[in-house]
Protein backbone atom coordinates (compact mmCIF):
# COMPACT_ATOMS: atom_id res chain seq x y z
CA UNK A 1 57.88 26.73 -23.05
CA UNK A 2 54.23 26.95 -21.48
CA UNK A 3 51.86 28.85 -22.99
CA UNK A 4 51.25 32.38 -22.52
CA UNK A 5 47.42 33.33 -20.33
CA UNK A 6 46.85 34.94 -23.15
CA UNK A 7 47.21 32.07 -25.51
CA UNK A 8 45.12 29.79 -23.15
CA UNK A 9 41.32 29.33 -24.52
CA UNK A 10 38.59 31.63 -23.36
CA UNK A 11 36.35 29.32 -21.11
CA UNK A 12 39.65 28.56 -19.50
CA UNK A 13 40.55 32.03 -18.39
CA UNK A 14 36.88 32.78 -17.65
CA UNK A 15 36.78 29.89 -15.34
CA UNK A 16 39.88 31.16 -13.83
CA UNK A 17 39.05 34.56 -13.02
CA UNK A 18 35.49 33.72 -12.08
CA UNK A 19 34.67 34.38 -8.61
CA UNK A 20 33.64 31.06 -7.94
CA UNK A 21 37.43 30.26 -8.46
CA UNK A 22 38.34 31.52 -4.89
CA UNK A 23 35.67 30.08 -2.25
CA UNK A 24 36.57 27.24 -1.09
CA UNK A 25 35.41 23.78 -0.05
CA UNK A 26 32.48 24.18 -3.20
CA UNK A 27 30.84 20.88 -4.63
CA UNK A 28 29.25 21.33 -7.91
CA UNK A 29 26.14 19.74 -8.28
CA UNK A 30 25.32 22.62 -11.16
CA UNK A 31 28.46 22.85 -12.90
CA UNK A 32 27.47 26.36 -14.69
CA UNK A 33 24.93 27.47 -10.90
CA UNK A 34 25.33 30.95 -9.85
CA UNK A 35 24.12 29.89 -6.25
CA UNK A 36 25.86 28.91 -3.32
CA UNK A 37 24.21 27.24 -0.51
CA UNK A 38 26.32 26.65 2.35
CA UNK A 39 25.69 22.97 4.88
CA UNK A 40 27.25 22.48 7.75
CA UNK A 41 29.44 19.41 6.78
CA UNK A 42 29.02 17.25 3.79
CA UNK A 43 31.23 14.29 2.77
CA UNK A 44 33.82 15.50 5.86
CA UNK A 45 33.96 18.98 4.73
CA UNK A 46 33.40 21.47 6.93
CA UNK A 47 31.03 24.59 6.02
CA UNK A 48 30.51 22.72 2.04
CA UNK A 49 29.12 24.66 -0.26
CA UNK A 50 26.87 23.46 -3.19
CA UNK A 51 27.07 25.00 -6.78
CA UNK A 52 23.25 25.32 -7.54
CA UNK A 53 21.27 26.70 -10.58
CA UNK A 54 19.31 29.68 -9.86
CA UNK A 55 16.90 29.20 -12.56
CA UNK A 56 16.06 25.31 -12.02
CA UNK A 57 15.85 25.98 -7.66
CA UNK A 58 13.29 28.82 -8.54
CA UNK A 59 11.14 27.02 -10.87
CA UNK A 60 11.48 23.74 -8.34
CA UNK A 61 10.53 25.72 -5.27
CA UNK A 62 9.08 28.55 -3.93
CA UNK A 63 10.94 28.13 -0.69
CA UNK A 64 14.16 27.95 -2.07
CA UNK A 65 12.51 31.31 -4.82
CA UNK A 66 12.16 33.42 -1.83
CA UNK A 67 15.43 32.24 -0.13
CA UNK A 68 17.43 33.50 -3.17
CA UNK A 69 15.27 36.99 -3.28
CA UNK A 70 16.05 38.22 0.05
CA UNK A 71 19.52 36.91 -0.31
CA UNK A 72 19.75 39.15 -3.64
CA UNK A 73 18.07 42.08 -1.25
CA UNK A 74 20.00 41.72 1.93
CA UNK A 75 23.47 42.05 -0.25
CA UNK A 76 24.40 38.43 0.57
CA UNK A 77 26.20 38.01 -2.96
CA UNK A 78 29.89 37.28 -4.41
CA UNK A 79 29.80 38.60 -7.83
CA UNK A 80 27.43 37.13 -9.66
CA UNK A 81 27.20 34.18 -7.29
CA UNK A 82 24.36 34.08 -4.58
CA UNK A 83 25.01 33.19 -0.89
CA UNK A 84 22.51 31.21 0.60
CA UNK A 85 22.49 29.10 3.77
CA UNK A 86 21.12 26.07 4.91
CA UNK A 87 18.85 25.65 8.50
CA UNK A 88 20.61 24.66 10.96
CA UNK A 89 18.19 21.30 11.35
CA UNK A 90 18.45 20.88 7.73
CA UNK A 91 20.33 17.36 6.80
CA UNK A 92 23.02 18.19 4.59
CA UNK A 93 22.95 14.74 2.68
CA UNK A 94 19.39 14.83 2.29
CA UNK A 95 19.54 18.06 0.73
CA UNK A 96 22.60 16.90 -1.66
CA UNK A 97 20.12 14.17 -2.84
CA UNK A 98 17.39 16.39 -2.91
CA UNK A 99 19.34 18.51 -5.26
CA UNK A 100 21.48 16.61 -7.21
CA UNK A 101 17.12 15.05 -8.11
CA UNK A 102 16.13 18.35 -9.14
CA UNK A 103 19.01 19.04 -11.39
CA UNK A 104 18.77 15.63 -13.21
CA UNK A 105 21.97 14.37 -11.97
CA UNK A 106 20.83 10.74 -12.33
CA UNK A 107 24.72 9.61 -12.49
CA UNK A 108 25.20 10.80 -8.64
CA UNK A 109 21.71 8.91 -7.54
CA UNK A 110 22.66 5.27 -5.39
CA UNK A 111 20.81 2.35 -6.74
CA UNK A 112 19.34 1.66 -3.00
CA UNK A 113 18.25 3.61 -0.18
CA UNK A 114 18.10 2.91 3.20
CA UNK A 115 14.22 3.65 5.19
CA UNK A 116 15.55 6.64 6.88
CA UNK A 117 17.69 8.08 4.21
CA UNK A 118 13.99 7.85 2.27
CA UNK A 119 12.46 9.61 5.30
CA UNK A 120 14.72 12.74 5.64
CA UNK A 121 14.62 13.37 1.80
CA UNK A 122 11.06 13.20 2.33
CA UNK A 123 11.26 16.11 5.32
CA UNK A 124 13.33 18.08 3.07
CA UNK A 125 10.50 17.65 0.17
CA UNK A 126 8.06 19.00 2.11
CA UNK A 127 9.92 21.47 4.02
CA UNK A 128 11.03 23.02 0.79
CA UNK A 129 7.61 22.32 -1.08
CA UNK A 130 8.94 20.41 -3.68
CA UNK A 131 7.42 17.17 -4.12
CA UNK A 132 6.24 17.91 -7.60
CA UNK A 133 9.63 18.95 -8.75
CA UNK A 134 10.77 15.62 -7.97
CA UNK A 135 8.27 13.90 -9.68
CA UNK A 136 9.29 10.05 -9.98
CA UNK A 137 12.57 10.53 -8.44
CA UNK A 138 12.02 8.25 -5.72
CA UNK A 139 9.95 5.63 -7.61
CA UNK A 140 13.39 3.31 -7.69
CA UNK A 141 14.31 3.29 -4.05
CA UNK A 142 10.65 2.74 -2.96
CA UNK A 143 10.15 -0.16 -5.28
CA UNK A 144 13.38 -1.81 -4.06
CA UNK A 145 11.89 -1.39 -0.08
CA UNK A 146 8.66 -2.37 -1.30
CA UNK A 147 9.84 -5.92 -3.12
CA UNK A 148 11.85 -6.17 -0.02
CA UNK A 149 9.69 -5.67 2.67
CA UNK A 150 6.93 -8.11 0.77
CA UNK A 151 9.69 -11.06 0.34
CA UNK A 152 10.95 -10.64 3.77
CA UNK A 153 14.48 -10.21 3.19
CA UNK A 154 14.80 -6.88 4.30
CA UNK A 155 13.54 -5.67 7.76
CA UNK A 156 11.60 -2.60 6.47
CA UNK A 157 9.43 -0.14 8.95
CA UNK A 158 6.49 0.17 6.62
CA UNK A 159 4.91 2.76 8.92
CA UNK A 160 7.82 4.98 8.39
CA UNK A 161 7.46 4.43 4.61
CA UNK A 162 4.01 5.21 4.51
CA UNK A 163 4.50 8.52 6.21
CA UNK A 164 7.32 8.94 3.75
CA UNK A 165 4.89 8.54 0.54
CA UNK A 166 2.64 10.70 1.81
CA UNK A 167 4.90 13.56 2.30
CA UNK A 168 6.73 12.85 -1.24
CA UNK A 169 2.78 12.78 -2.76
CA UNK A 170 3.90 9.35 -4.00
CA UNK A 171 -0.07 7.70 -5.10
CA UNK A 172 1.53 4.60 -6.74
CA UNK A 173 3.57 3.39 -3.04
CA UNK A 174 1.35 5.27 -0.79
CA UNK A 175 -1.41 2.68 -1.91
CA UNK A 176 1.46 -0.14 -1.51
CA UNK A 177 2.84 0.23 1.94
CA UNK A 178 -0.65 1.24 3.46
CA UNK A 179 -1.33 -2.33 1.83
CA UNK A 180 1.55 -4.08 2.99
CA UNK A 181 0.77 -2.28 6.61
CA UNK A 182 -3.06 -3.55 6.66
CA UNK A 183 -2.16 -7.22 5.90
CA UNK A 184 1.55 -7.50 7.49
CA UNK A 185 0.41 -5.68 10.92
CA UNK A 186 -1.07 -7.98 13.70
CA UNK A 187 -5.05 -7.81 14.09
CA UNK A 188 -4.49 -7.11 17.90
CA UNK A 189 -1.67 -4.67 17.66
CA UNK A 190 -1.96 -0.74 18.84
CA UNK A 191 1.50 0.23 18.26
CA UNK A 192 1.26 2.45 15.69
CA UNK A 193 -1.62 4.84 17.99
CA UNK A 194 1.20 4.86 20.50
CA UNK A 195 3.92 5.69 18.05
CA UNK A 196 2.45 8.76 16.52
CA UNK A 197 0.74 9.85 19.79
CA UNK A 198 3.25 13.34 20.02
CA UNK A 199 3.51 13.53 16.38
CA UNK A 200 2.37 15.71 13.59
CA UNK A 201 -1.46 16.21 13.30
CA UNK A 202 -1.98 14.95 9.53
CA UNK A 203 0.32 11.92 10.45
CA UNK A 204 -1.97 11.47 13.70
CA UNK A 205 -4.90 11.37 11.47
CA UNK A 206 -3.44 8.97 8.49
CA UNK A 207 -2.60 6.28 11.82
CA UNK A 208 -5.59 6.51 13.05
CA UNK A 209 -7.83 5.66 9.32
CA UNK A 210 -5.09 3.13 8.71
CA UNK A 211 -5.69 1.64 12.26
CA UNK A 212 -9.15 1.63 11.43
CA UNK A 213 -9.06 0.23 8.11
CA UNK A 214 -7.54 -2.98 9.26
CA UNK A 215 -10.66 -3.42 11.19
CA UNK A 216 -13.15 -2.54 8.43
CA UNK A 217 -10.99 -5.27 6.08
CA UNK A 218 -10.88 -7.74 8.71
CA UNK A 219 -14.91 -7.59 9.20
CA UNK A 220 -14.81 -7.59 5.44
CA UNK A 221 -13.24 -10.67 5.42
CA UNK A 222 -15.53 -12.25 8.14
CA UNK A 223 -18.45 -11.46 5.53
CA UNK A 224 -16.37 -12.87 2.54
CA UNK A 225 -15.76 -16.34 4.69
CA UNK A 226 -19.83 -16.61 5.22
CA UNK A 227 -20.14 -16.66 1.76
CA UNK A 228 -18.02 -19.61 1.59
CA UNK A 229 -20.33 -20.76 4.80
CA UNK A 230 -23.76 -20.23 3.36
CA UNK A 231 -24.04 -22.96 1.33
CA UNK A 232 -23.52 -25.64 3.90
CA UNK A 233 -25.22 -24.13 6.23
CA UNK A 234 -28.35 -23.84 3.74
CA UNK A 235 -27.91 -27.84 3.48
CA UNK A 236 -29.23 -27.86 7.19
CA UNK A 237 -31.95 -25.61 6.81
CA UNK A 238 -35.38 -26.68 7.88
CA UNK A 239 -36.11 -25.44 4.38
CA UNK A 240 -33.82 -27.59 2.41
CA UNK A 241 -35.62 -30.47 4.59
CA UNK A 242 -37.35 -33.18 2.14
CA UNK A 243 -38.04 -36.69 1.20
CA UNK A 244 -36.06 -38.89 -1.58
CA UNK A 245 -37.34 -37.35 -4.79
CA UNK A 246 -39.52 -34.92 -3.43
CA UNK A 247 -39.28 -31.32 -3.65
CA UNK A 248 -38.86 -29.58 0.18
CA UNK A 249 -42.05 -29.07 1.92
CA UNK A 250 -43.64 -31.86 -0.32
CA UNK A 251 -44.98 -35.06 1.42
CA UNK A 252 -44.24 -38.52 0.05
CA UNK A 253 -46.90 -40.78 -1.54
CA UNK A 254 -48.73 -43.06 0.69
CA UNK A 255 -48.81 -46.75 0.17
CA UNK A 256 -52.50 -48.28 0.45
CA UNK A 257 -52.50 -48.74 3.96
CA UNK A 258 -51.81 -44.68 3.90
CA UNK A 259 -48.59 -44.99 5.61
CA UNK A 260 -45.92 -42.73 4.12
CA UNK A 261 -43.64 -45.05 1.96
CA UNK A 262 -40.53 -42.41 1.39
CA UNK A 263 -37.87 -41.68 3.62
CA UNK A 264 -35.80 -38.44 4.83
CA UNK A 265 -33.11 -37.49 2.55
CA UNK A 266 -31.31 -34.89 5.21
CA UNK A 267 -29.97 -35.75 8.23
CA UNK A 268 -32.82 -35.06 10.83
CA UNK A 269 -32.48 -31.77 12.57
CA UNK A 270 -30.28 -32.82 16.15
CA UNK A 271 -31.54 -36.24 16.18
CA UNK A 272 -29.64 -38.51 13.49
CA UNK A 273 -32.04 -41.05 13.22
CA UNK A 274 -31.69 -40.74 9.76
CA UNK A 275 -28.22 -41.91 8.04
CA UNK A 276 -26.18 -39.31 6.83
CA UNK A 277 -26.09 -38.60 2.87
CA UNK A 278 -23.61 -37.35 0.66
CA UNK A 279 -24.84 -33.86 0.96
CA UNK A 280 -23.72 -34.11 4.58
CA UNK A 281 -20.79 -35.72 3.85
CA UNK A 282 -19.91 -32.48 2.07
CA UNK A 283 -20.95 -29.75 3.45
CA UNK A 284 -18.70 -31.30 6.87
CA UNK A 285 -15.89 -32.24 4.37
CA UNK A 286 -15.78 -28.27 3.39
CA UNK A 287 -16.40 -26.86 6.94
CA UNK A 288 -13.81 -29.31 7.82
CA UNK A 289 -11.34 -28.13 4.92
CA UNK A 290 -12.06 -24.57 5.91
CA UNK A 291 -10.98 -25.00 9.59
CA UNK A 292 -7.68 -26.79 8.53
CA UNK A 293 -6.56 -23.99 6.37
CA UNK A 294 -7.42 -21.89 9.19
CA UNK A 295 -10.12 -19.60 7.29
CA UNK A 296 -12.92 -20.59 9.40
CA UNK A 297 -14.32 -20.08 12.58
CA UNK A 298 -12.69 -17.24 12.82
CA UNK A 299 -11.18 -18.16 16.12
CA UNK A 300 -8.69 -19.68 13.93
CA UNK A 301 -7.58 -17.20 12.15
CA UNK A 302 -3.56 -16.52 11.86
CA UNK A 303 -2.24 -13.47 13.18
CA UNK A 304 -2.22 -11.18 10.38
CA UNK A 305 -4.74 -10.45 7.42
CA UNK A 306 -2.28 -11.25 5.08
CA UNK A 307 -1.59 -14.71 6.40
CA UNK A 308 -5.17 -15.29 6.17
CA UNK A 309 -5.31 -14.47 2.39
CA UNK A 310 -2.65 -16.21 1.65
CA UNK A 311 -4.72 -19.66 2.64
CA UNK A 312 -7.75 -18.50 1.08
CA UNK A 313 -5.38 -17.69 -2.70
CA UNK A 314 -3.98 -21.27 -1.76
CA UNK A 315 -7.47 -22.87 -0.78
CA UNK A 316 -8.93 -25.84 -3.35
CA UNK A 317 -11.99 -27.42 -2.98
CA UNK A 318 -12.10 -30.80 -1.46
CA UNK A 319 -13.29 -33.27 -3.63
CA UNK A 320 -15.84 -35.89 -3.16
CA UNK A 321 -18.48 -38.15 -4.42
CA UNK A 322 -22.04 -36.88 -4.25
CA UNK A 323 -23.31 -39.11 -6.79
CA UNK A 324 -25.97 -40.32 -4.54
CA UNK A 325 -27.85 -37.58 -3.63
CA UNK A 326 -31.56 -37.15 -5.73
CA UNK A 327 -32.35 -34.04 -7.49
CA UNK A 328 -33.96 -31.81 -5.04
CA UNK A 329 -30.83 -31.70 -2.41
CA UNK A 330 -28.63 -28.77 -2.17
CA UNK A 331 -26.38 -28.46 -4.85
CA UNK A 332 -23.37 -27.88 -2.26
CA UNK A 333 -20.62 -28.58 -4.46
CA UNK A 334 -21.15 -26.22 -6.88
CA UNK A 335 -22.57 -23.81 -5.09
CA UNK A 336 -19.11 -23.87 -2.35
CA UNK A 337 -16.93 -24.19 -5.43
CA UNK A 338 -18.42 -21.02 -6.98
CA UNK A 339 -18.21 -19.21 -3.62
CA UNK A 340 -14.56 -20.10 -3.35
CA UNK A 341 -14.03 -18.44 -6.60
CA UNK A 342 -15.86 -15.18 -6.32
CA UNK A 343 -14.29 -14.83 -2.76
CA UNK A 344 -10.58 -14.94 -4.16
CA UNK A 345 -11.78 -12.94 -7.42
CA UNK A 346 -12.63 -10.43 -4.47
CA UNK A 347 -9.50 -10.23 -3.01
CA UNK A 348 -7.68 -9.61 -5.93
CA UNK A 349 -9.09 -6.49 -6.77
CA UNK A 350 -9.91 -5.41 -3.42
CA UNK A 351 -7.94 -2.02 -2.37
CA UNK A 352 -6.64 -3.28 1.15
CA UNK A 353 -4.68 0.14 1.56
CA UNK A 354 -5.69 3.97 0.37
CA UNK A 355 -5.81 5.86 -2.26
CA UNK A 356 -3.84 9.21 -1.29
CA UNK A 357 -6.10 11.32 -3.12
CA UNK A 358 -9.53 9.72 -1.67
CA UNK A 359 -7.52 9.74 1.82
CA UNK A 360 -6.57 13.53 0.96
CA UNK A 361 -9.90 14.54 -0.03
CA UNK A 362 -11.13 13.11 3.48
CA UNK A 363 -12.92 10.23 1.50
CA UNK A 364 -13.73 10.01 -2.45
CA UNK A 365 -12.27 12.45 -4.82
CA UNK A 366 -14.00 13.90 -7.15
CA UNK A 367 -13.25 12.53 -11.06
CA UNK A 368 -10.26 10.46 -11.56
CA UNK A 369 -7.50 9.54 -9.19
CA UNK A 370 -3.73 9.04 -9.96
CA UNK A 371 -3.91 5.22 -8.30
CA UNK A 372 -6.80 3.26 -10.27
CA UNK A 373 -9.52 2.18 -8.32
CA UNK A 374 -13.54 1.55 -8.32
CA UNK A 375 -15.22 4.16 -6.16
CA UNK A 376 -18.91 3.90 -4.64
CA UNK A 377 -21.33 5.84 -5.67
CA UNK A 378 -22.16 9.03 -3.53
CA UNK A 379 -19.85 10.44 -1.66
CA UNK A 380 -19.19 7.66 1.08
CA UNK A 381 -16.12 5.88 2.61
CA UNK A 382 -12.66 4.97 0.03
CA UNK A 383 -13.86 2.16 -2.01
CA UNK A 384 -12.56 -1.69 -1.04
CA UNK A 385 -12.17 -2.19 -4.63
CA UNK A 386 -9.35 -1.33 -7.36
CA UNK A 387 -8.99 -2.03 -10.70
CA UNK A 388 -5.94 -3.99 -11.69
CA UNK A 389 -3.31 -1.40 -12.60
């Protein structure tokens, strides 16, 4: 015999003859919400409705607080439940993500995320002013694009995940991809001014500093290679000019007949009557290294910034014998070989991207940022530098 109704427990028969029990086509994402929103089509249903909690969508946003208040106003109720409904140009599986983030379902979140998938949650973030609420929601998907992008094994828009950062106030990524975008993005390349030429204002603004931060890194770099320059160049200075065992601008000893008995110990300036020592045997062994990993002139350069730093991280010092030069030449060796450190040191902690906060702030923020980095002192341009993190 079945049981009686009234022998059934008490959650059972509440759930039963709760009003939620007769709308249709309703997808819990709350199990317990006493909101309905209502999407045009979700997972092939038509007119879905999502089971949200009142108390978590208020706290989360103030868009979605004021939705629910003139709802409550204008009647638009079922009991205790609260009919709300979704823009029409509102993407109903953004906002299922969106939601089923704020309400901690972590069980219904996909382990990957495709760019634009990333870019309409984003929309609906800052549409509904919720990018807080979120928090690190999105810290899995973007690290998955980000690894991606970087190895090449994914065809990633980084432009479109840069814009996507931004809107989700992501610091951590926004300083990646605006990385990724300086050194990945061709030095003679404009696309990105043309892309964004009709779009939003703020997004406008954030091309046009990123467009022009490639240029202030490349001429960065152009500075960085003439320290690696300078101390060859210094080797053929008129100052670094001298006799065999005589200090630069000292003359020689003369014999008895008062002829000058030493000889030239540089190569003389244009002329080469004077054989070539191993202090110019190194300094063209290192100009000559330079241009075959393509760092210098920069005529040579590759393509893209990050190709370029990729040979100067993989750049070694040639060796060679200088054995034979006397103790006033130009210690070149060392001097290049020190160079060739600090220069790589450099890169390492240089900030090739922004800091959103800086790039919010319209240049340094005041006190600490949420992304590490050095700052200048006085209020100038977003610092070069960042500490490791």
């Amino acid at each position: 015999m079945p049981p009686s109704p009234d022998s059934e427990p008490p959650s059972k028969r509440q759930k039963s003859s709760s009003p939620m029990a007769n709308i249709p086509n309703v997808i819990d994402v709350a199990p317990m919400g006493t909101v309905l929103m209502t999407v045009s089509e979700l997972a092939g249903v038509k007119s879905a409705k999502l089971r949200l909690s009142k108390d978590m969508l208020t706290i989360a946003s103030p868009i979605f607080a004021d939705m629910i208040t003139k709802a409550k106003r204008a009647g638009s109720t079922y009991g205790d439940v609260v009919l709300i409904d979704a823009a029409e140009d509102d993407d109903p599986e953004a906002l299922y993500l969106l939601f089923n983030i704020l309400h901690n379902r972590n069980e219904k979140l996909p382990s990957r995320l495709t760019v634009e998938a990333l870019c309409k949650l984003a929309k609906m973030v800052e549409k509904y002013q919720c990018a807080t609420s979120i928090g690190r929601g999105t810290t899995m998907w973007f690290d998955r694009l980000h690894n991606s992008a970087k190895a090449g094994t994914v065809a990633v828009d980084v432009w479109k995940m840069v814009e996507a950062t931004f809107l989700l106030d992501e610091p951590m990524f926004f300083a990646r991809f605006t990385e990724l975008w300086v050194l990945s993005e061709p030095l003679a390349s404009n696309t990105l001014l043309t892309a964004v030429r009709d779009g939003d204002v703020t997004m406008k603004r954030l091309a046009v500093e990123l467009f022009n931060r490639r240029h202030a890194q490349s001429a960065a770099i152009k500075g960085d290679v003439d320290l690696l320059v300078d101390p060859c160049s210094v080797a053929f200075a008129q100052s670094a000019k001298h006799y065999i065992d005589y200090a630069p601008g000292m003359p020689p000893d003369a014999d008895d007949d008062g002829k000058t008995i030493g000889s030239m110990c540089h190569v003389n300036e244009g002329a080469g009557k004077w054989p070539l020592r191993a202090i110019a045997f190194g300094t063209t062994t290192f100009l000559g290294a330079l241009r075959d990993e393509l760092i210098w002139p920069p005529l040579v350069w590759p393509t893209t910034l990050g190709a370029l730093i990729s040979h100067l991280q993989a750049f070694r010092t040639p060796s060679y014998d200088d054995s034979d030069k006397c103790d006033f030449c130009e210690d070149v060796k060392t001097r290049f070989g020190l160079a060739v450190d600090v220069v790589k040191k450099m890169h390492k902690d240089r900030l090739w991207g922004f800091c959103l906060d800086c790039f919010k702030a319209g240049g340094v923020k005041e006190g600490e940022c949420r992304y590490e980095h050095s700052k200048p002192k006085g209020k100038q341009c977003v610092s070069l530098y960042r500490r490791n993190v």
